[in-house]
């Protein structure tokens, strides 16, 4: 202490104090401190305050040992996703085949237009049987947008209408062309693939079941083949009735047939 | 007042150079060891190692001149001693401060006399309160200024002055009551006839 040493005993005590605790040699460092002397220290973040010479070019690459379980987990997730997609695709395919089979067998009451698509961005167009009446199904079973969306969907053979247009006419002469009426079916399976008379006969199931039951097409199909439209038939029938009933009867008896293509009658 | 550490050494120690740590340890550890012993720590050498481990770990964040580094080291030493006091008060004393059983020394008689003198000084210092004792030891053994003692103990300079004044008064009264010279028996035995 450099102040207030007027008291001689006190000053002597301080001199004695300094002498008693005066140390000239540094003590032996602890093992931890000796390690610090040898290797330096790291910061609180775990980084070296000074880069050791052995790490000047970066840390050594890992040669072996630790499992790369992160990559393995990613591979497992990918495998799982592939498995799930495969199962979903199989389920969709099975449903497609089942629906087609039911339609071919006439087990469905409503006409089903089933155009399946396996692409991710093309919607599948399915008109499932519901509570609609026959007239509804014969008319606007499919909304306008759905019908439009399904027009150019590739079928089972993956051929679209554009593809058909691009085909050479000569080479495609044996193939059914859109708008042509196919020949009369001889088997039920052939009838199941003909949809040209669905509207005329009410529904596809009625057409196919008639072929299955009687071995020939129903009258509604033969009328279409003969070129007589149902509207013309109805009009002729109406005229005949009008002639019989005279002028006091109403003109143009409306029938459910006359509403084809116009949806459900109002009222 | 001891000289400040070499600036280049301090700069190297700030970035974690081991050789700089070792040089700082050689320069500062003797004085720190004396202060730790004067405070009656059970394991002075181990305490000094703990002090310097703390010093080196915090050196990168130390903001001060190289001259202030020495007082900063004693500040950390004082905090370590305070922590040890608190833990000792909970667990009980581990070892007497004057039990330097394995301290190296070539002259057994001189070592014995030193321990006797240290014991006498310690006996005199026991009349002081812990705060007065801290101030006296930091001023005398660590050779710190009033301002540095104030910084080390976390007190204002005026409070340190007051503690020092009362410590000196207590020591005077105690030495007068003892009615003996303020020189330890060990030193009297060594003094030339």
Coordinates of C-alpha atoms in Angstrom, one line a residue:
Chain A
X1 CA 0.0 0.0 0.0
X2 CA 1.5 3.3 -1.0
X3 CA -0.6 5.6 1.2
X4 CA -1.0 6.2 4.8
X5 CA 2.1 4.4 6.1
X6 CA 2.9 6.9 8.8
X7 CA 2.2 4.2 11.4
X8 CA 5.4 2.3 11.6
X9 CA 4.0 -1.0 12.8
X10 CA 1.4 -0.9 10.0
X11 CA 4.1 -0.2 7.4
X12 CA 6.2 -3.0 8.7
X13 CA 3.1 -5.3 8.6
X14 CA 2.6 -4.4 4.9
X15 CA 6.2 -5.1 4.2
X16 CA 5.9 -8.4 5.9
X17 CA 2.7 -9.1 4.0
X18 CA 4.4 -8.5 0.7
X19 CA 7.3 -10.7 1.6
X20 CA 5.1 -13.5 2.9
X21 CA 3.1 -13.8 -0.3
X22 CA 5.7 -12.9 -2.8
X23 CA 6.1 -15.5 -5.4
X24 CA 8.7 -15.5 -8.1
X25 CA 8.1 -18.7 -10.0
X26 CA 4.9 -19.4 -11.9
X27 CA 3.0 -22.4 -10.5
X28 CA 2.7 -25.6 -12.5
X29 CA -0.3 -25.3 -14.8
X30 CA -3.2 -27.7 -14.6
X31 CA -3.6 -30.3 -17.4
X32 CA -6.3 -28.2 -19.0
X33 CA -4.2 -25.1 -18.9
X34 CA -1.2 -27.0 -20.4
X35 CA -3.5 -28.2 -23.2
X36 CA -4.4 -24.6 -23.9
X37 CA -0.8 -23.7 -24.1
X38 CA -0.2 -26.4 -26.5
X39 CA -3.2 -26.0 -28.8
X40 CA -4.6 -22.6 -28.3
X41 CA -8.1 -21.8 -27.4
X42 CA -11.5 -21.8 -29.1
X43 CA -14.1 -19.1 -28.9
X44 CA -17.4 -19.5 -27.1
X45 CA -19.0 -20.5 -30.4
X46 CA -16.6 -23.4 -30.7
X47 CA -14.5 -21.9 -33.5
X48 CA -10.9 -21.7 -33.1
X49 CA -9.6 -18.2 -32.3
X50 CA -6.6 -18.9 -34.5
X51 CA -6.6 -21.5 -37.2
X52 CA -4.2 -24.2 -36.5
X53 CA -1.6 -24.9 -39.1
X54 CA -2.9 -28.4 -39.7
X55 CA -6.4 -26.9 -40.6
X56 CA -5.2 -24.1 -42.8
X57 CA -6.5 -25.9 -45.9
X58 CA -9.8 -26.8 -44.3
X59 CA -10.9 -29.8 -42.2
X60 CA -10.0 -33.2 -43.4
X61 CA -12.6 -35.0 -45.4
X62 CA -14.5 -37.8 -43.7
X63 CA -13.1 -41.1 -44.9
X64 CA -15.4 -43.6 -43.3
X65 CA -17.4 -44.5 -40.3
X66 CA -20.5 -42.4 -39.8
X67 CA -23.7 -43.7 -41.4
X68 CA -25.3 -41.4 -43.9
X69 CA -28.7 -42.0 -42.4
X70 CA -30.1 -38.8 -43.8
X71 CA -29.7 -39.9 -47.4
X72 CA -31.1 -43.3 -46.5
X73 CA -34.2 -41.7 -45.0
X74 CA -34.7 -39.7 -48.2
X75 CA -34.4 -42.8 -50.3
X76 CA -37.0 -44.6 -48.1
X77 CA -39.4 -41.7 -48.5
X78 CA -39.0 -41.8 -52.3
X79 CA -39.6 -45.5 -52.3
X80 CA -42.7 -45.0 -50.2
X81 CA -44.1 -42.3 -52.6
X82 CA -43.5 -44.6 -55.6
X83 CA -45.3 -47.4 -53.9
X84 CA -48.3 -45.2 -53.0
X85 CA -48.5 -43.9 -56.5
X86 CA -48.4 -47.4 -57.9
X87 CA -51.2 -48.5 -55.7
X88 CA -53.3 -45.6 -56.6
X89 CA -52.8 -46.1 -60.3
X90 CA -53.7 -49.8 -59.9
X91 CA -56.9 -48.8 -58.1
X92 CA -57.9 -46.3 -60.7
X93 CA -57.2 -48.9 -63.5
X94 CA -59.2 -51.5 -61.7
X95 CA -62.1 -49.1 -61.2
X96 CA -61.9 -48.2 -64.9
X97 CA -62.1 -51.9 -66.0
X98 CA -64.9 -52.6 -63.6
X99 CA -67.0 -49.7 -64.8
X100 CA -66.4 -50.7 -68.4
X101 CA -67.4 -54.2 -67.7
X102 CA -70.6 -53.1 -65.9
X103 CA -71.5 -50.9 -68.8
X104 CA -70.9 -53.6 -71.3
X105 CA -73.1 -56.0 -69.3
X106 CA -75.9 -53.4 -69.1
X107 CA -75.8 -53.4 -65.4
X108 CA -75.8 -49.7 -65.2
X109 CA -79.1 -47.8 -65.5
X110 CA -77.6 -44.6 -66.7
X111 CA -75.4 -44.0 -69.7
X112 CA -71.9 -43.8 -68.7
X113 CA -69.4 -42.0 -70.7
X114 CA -66.2 -43.1 -69.3
X115 CA -63.2 -41.6 -70.8
X116 CA -60.3 -42.3 -68.6
X117 CA -57.1 -40.5 -68.6
X118 CA -54.0 -41.5 -66.8
X119 CA -52.3 -38.2 -67.1
X120 CA -51.9 -36.0 -64.1
X121 CA -53.3 -32.8 -65.6
X122 CA -56.2 -34.2 -67.6
X123 CA -59.3 -34.9 -65.6
X124 CA -61.1 -38.1 -65.9
X125 CA -64.7 -37.7 -67.2
X126 CA -67.1 -39.9 -65.4
X127 CA -70.8 -39.6 -65.4
X128 CA -71.9 -41.9 -62.6
X129 CA -75.5 -43.2 -62.3
X130 CA -77.5 -41.0 -60.0
X131 CA -81.1 -40.1 -59.3
X132 CA -81.5 -38.5 -62.7
X133 CA -84.4 -39.5 -64.9
X134 CA -84.0 -41.1 -68.3
X135 CA -84.8 -37.8 -70.0
X136 CA -82.1 -36.1 -68.1
X137 CA -79.6 -38.7 -69.0
X138 CA -80.6 -38.7 -72.6
X139 CA -80.1 -35.0 -72.8
X140 CA -77.6 -33.0 -70.7
X141 CA -76.0 -35.8 -68.8
X142 CA -72.7 -34.2 -69.2
X143 CA -72.3 -30.5 -68.6
X144 CA -70.9 -28.4 -71.4
X145 CA -67.5 -27.9 -69.9
X146 CA -67.1 -31.6 -69.0
X147 CA -68.1 -32.6 -72.5
X148 CA -65.6 -30.2 -74.0
X149 CA -62.9 -31.4 -71.6
X150 CA -63.5 -34.9 -72.7
X151 CA -63.6 -34.4 -76.4
X152 CA -59.9 -34.5 -76.9
X153 CA -58.9 -36.9 -74.2
X154 CA -56.9 -39.8 -75.5
X155 CA -58.7 -43.1 -75.3
X156 CA -57.3 -46.4 -74.4
X157 CA -55.3 -46.4 -77.5
X158 CA -54.0 -43.0 -76.8
X159 CA -55.2 -41.6 -80.1
X160 CA -57.0 -38.2 -80.1
X161 CA -59.2 -36.7 -82.7
X162 CA -56.2 -34.6 -84.0
X163 CA -54.3 -37.8 -84.4
X164 CA -57.1 -39.2 -86.4
X165 CA -57.2 -36.2 -88.6
X166 CA -53.6 -36.6 -89.4
X167 CA -53.9 -40.2 -90.5
X168 CA -53.7 -40.9 -94.2
X169 CA -57.3 -41.4 -95.5
X170 CA -56.3 -44.4 -97.6
X171 CA -54.6 -46.2 -94.8
X172 CA -57.4 -45.4 -92.5
X173 CA -60.2 -46.5 -94.8
X174 CA -60.8 -49.6 -92.8
X175 CA -61.0 -47.8 -89.6
X176 CA -64.2 -46.4 -88.2
X177 CA -64.3 -42.7 -88.9
X178 CA -66.0 -40.3 -86.5
X179 CA -69.5 -39.7 -87.8
X180 CA -69.9 -43.1 -89.5
X181 CA -72.2 -45.6 -88.1
X182 CA -70.5 -49.0 -87.5
X183 CA -71.9 -52.2 -88.7
X184 CA -74.5 -54.0 -86.8
X185 CA -72.9 -56.0 -83.9
X186 CA -73.0 -59.7 -83.8
X187 CA -71.9 -60.2 -80.3
X188 CA -72.6 -58.4 -77.0
X189 CA -69.0 -57.3 -76.7
X190 CA -69.2 -55.5 -80.1
X191 CA -72.4 -53.9 -79.0
X192 CA -70.8 -52.7 -75.9
X193 CA -68.4 -50.7 -77.9
X194 CA -71.0 -48.9 -80.0
X195 CA -72.3 -45.7 -78.6
X196 CA -73.9 -44.2 -81.6
X197 CA -77.4 -45.3 -80.6
X198 CA -77.2 -44.4 -76.9
X199 CA -79.2 -41.2 -77.5
X200 CA -81.7 -42.8 -79.8
X201 CA -82.4 -45.8 -77.6
X202 CA -82.4 -43.9 -74.3
X203 CA -79.2 -45.2 -72.9
X204 CA -76.3 -47.5 -73.8
X205 CA -77.4 -50.2 -71.5
X206 CA -80.8 -50.5 -73.2
X207 CA -79.1 -50.9 -76.5
X208 CA -76.6 -53.5 -75.3
X209 CA -79.2 -55.5 -73.4
X210 CA -81.5 -55.6 -76.4
X211 CA -78.7 -57.0 -78.5
X212 CA -77.9 -59.5 -75.8
X213 CA -81.5 -60.6 -75.4
X214 CA -82.6 -60.7 -79.1
X215 CA -79.3 -61.0 -80.9
X216 CA -80.1 -58.0 -83.1
X217 CA -80.2 -54.2 -82.7
X218 CA -83.3 -52.6 -81.4
X219 CA -85.7 -50.6 -83.6
X220 CA -84.3 -47.3 -82.4
X221 CA -80.9 -48.3 -83.8
X222 CA -82.3 -49.6 -87.1
X223 CA -84.2 -46.4 -87.5
X224 CA -81.0 -44.4 -87.1
X225 CA -79.2 -46.7 -89.6
X226 CA -82.0 -46.2 -92.1
X227 CA -81.5 -42.5 -92.0
X228 CA -84.8 -41.6 -90.4
X229 CA -84.3 -39.4 -87.4
X230 CA -86.4 -39.8 -84.4
X231 CA -87.6 -36.3 -84.7
X232 CA -88.9 -37.0 -88.2
X233 CA -90.6 -40.0 -86.9
X234 CA -92.2 -38.1 -84.1
X235 CA -93.3 -35.4 -86.5
X236 CA -94.9 -37.9 -88.8
X237 CA -96.7 -39.4 -85.9
X238 CA -97.9 -36.1 -84.8
X239 CA -99.1 -35.2 -88.2
X240 CA -101.0 -38.5 -88.4
X241 CA -102.6 -37.9 -85.1
X242 CA -103.5 -34.4 -86.2
X243 CA -105.1 -35.6 -89.3
X244 CA -107.2 -38.0 -87.4
X245 CA -108.2 -35.7 -84.6
X246 CA -108.9 -32.7 -86.8
X247 CA -108.2 -29.0 -86.3
X248 CA -109.7 -28.8 -82.8
X249 CA -106.8 -30.7 -81.4
X250 CA -103.5 -29.1 -80.5
X251 CA -100.7 -28.9 -83.0
X252 CA -97.4 -30.5 -82.6
X253 CA -97.9 -32.8 -79.7
X254 CA -94.8 -32.5 -77.7
X255 CA -93.1 -35.7 -76.7
X256 CA -90.3 -36.6 -74.7
X257 CA -88.4 -37.5 -77.8
X258 CA -88.8 -34.0 -79.1
X259 CA -86.8 -32.8 -76.3
X260 CA -83.7 -34.6 -77.2
X261 CA -80.7 -32.4 -76.9
X262 CA -82.6 -29.7 -75.1
X263 CA -82.6 -31.2 -71.6
X264 CA -85.5 -31.5 -69.2
X265 CA -88.8 -29.9 -70.2
X266 CA -89.5 -26.8 -68.2
X267 CA -92.5 -26.9 -65.9
Chain B
X1 CA 3.2 -1.2 -9.9
X2 CA 4.2 -4.1 -12.1
X3 CA 5.0 -3.5 -15.8
X4 CA 2.3 -4.1 -18.4
X5 CA 2.4 -7.2 -20.5
X6 CA 4.1 -7.1 -23.9
X7 CA 1.6 -5.7 -26.4
X8 CA 2.5 -8.2 -29.1
X9 CA 2.0 -11.0 -26.7
X10 CA -1.4 -9.7 -25.7
X11 CA -2.4 -9.3 -29.3
X12 CA -1.4 -12.9 -30.1
X13 CA -3.2 -14.1 -27.0
X14 CA -6.4 -12.3 -28.1
X15 CA -6.5 -14.5 -31.2
X16 CA -5.8 -17.6 -29.2
X17 CA -2.2 -18.3 -29.7
X18 CA -1.0 -20.9 -27.2
X19 CA 2.5 -19.5 -26.9
X20 CA 1.1 -16.1 -26.0
X21 CA -1.0 -17.7 -23.3
X22 CA 2.0 -19.4 -21.8
X23 CA 4.0 -16.1 -21.8
X24 CA 1.2 -14.2 -20.1
X25 CA 0.9 -17.0 -17.6
X26 CA 4.6 -16.8 -16.8
X27 CA 4.4 -13.0 -16.3
X28 CA 1.3 -12.7 -14.3
X29 CA 0.7 -16.0 -12.5
X30 CA 3.3 -15.5 -9.7
X31 CA 1.5 -12.3 -8.4
X32 CA -1.8 -14.0 -8.8
X33 CA -0.6 -17.0 -6.9
X34 CA 0.5 -14.7 -4.1
X35 CA -2.8 -13.0 -3.9
X36 CA -4.7 -16.4 -4.0
X37 CA -2.5 -17.7 -1.2
X38 CA -3.1 -14.5 0.9
X39 CA -6.8 -15.1 0.5
X40 CA -6.5 -18.5 2.1
X41 CA -7.6 -20.7 -0.9
X42 CA -7.3 -24.4 -0.3
X43 CA -5.7 -25.2 -3.6
X44 CA -3.8 -22.1 -4.7
X45 CA -2.2 -23.6 -7.8
X46 CA -5.4 -25.1 -9.0
X47 CA -7.2 -21.8 -8.4
X48 CA -4.6 -20.0 -10.4
X49 CA -5.1 -22.4 -13.3
X50 CA -8.8 -21.8 -13.1
X51 CA -8.2 -18.0 -13.1
X52 CA -6.1 -18.1 -16.2
X53 CA -8.4 -20.5 -18.1
X54 CA -11.1 -17.9 -17.5
X55 CA -8.8 -15.1 -18.6
X56 CA -7.8 -16.8 -21.8
X57 CA -11.3 -17.7 -22.7
X58 CA -12.5 -14.1 -22.3
X59 CA -9.4 -12.4 -23.6
X60 CA -10.8 -11.9 -27.1
X61 CA -13.7 -9.9 -25.6
X62 CA -11.5 -7.9 -23.3
X63 CA -11.7 -4.2 -24.0
X64 CA -8.9 -2.2 -22.5
X65 CA -5.3 -1.3 -22.8
X66 CA -2.5 -3.7 -22.2
X67 CA -1.8 -1.9 -19.0
X68 CA -5.3 -2.6 -17.8
X69 CA -4.9 -6.3 -18.5
X70 CA -3.1 -7.0 -15.2
X71 CA -5.8 -5.4 -13.1
X72 CA -8.4 -7.3 -15.2
X73 CA -6.6 -10.5 -14.4
X74 CA -6.8 -9.7 -10.7
X75 CA -10.5 -8.9 -11.1
X76 CA -11.1 -12.3 -12.4
X77 CA -9.0 -13.8 -9.7
X78 CA -11.0 -12.0 -7.1
X79 CA -14.2 -13.2 -8.6
X80 CA -12.9 -16.8 -8.5
X81 CA -12.0 -16.5 -4.9
X82 CA -15.4 -15.1 -4.0
X83 CA -17.0 -18.0 -5.8
X84 CA -14.8 -20.4 -3.9
X85 CA -15.7 -18.7 -0.7
X86 CA -19.4 -19.2 -1.4
X87 CA -19.0 -22.8 -2.3
X88 CA -16.8 -23.4 0.8
X89 CA -19.5 -21.8 3.0
X90 CA -21.9 -24.3 1.7
X91 CA -19.7 -27.4 1.7
X92 CA -17.3 -26.5 4.5
X93 CA -13.6 -25.8 4.3
X94 CA -11.5 -28.1 2.3
X95 CA -8.0 -27.2 3.4
X96 CA -6.2 -24.6 5.4
X97 CA -4.5 -21.9 3.3
X98 CA -1.1 -22.4 5.0
X99 CA -1.0 -26.1 4.3
X100 CA 1.5 -26.0 1.5
X101 CA 2.4 -29.6 1.8
X102 CA 3.7 -30.3 -1.7
X103 CA 5.0 -26.9 -2.5
X104 CA 8.4 -27.3 -4.0
X105 CA 11.3 -25.8 -2.0
X106 CA 14.9 -26.7 -1.6
X107 CA 15.4 -25.4 2.0
X108 CA 13.2 -27.1 4.5
X109 CA 14.1 -24.7 7.3
X110 CA 13.4 -21.6 5.2
X111 CA 10.1 -23.1 4.1
X112 CA 9.1 -23.7 7.7
X113 CA 10.0 -20.1 8.6
X114 CA 8.1 -18.8 5.7
X115 CA 5.0 -20.7 6.7
X116 CA 5.5 -19.4 10.2
X117 CA 5.7 -15.8 9.0
X118 CA 2.7 -16.4 6.7
X119 CA 0.7 -17.8 9.6
X120 CA 1.5 -14.8 11.7
X121 CA 0.5 -12.3 9.0
X122 CA -2.7 -14.3 8.5
X123 CA -3.4 -14.2 12.2
X124 CA -3.1 -10.4 12.1
X125 CA -5.3 -10.1 9.1
X126 CA -8.0 -12.1 10.8
X127 CA -9.1 -9.0 12.7
X128 CA -10.3 -7.5 9.4
X129 CA -13.7 -8.0 7.9
X130 CA -13.7 -9.8 4.5
X131 CA -14.3 -6.6 2.6
X132 CA -11.4 -4.8 4.4
X133 CA -9.2 -7.8 3.9
X134 CA -10.0 -7.8 0.1
X135 CA -9.0 -4.2 -0.1
X136 CA -5.8 -4.5 1.9
X137 CA -4.7 -7.6 0.0
X138 CA -5.5 -6.2 -3.4
X139 CA -3.6 -3.0 -2.5
X140 CA -0.6 -4.6 -0.9
X141 CA -0.1 -8.0 -2.4
X142 CA -1.6 -7.4 -5.9
X143 CA -0.2 -3.9 -5.9
X144 CA -3.4 -2.3 -7.4
X145 CA -4.4 1.3 -7.3
X146 CA -7.5 2.5 -5.5
X147 CA -9.3 2.7 -8.9
X148 CA -8.3 -0.7 -9.9
X149 CA -9.3 -2.2 -6.5
X150 CA -12.7 -0.4 -6.9
X151 CA -13.1 -2.0 -10.4
X152 CA -12.0 -5.4 -9.1
X153 CA -14.4 -5.4 -6.2
X154 CA -17.3 -3.7 -7.9
X155 CA -17.3 -0.8 -5.5
X156 CA -16.9 3.0 -5.8
X157 CA -13.5 4.5 -5.2
X158 CA -14.9 6.3 -2.2
X159 CA -16.1 3.1 -0.7
X160 CA -12.7 1.5 -1.2
X161 CA -11.0 4.4 0.5
X162 CA -13.3 4.1 3.5
X163 CA -12.7 0.4 3.7
X164 CA -9.0 0.9 3.5
X165 CA -9.1 3.6 6.2
X166 CA -11.0 1.4 8.6
X167 CA -8.7 -1.6 7.9
X168 CA -5.6 0.5 8.8
X169 CA -7.3 1.6 12.0
X170 CA -8.1 -1.9 13.0
X171 CA -4.6 -3.1 12.2
X172 CA -3.0 -0.3 14.3
X173 CA -5.2 -1.1 17.2
X174 CA -4.6 -4.8 17.0
X175 CA -0.8 -4.4 16.7
X176 CA -0.8 -2.0 19.6
X177 CA -2.8 -4.4 21.7
X178 CA -0.3 -7.2 20.8
X179 CA 2.5 -4.8 22.0
X180 CA 5.0 -6.6 19.8
X181 CA 6.9 -5.5 16.8
X182 CA 5.1 -5.7 13.4
X183 CA 7.7 -8.1 12.2
X184 CA 6.9 -11.8 12.2
X185 CA 8.9 -14.1 14.4
X186 CA 10.1 -15.8 11.3
X187 CA 11.7 -12.6 10.0
X188 CA 13.2 -11.9 13.4
X189 CA 14.8 -15.3 13.4
X190 CA 16.3 -14.7 9.9
X191 CA 17.4 -11.1 10.6
X192 CA 21.2 -10.8 11.1
X193 CA 22.3 -10.3 14.6

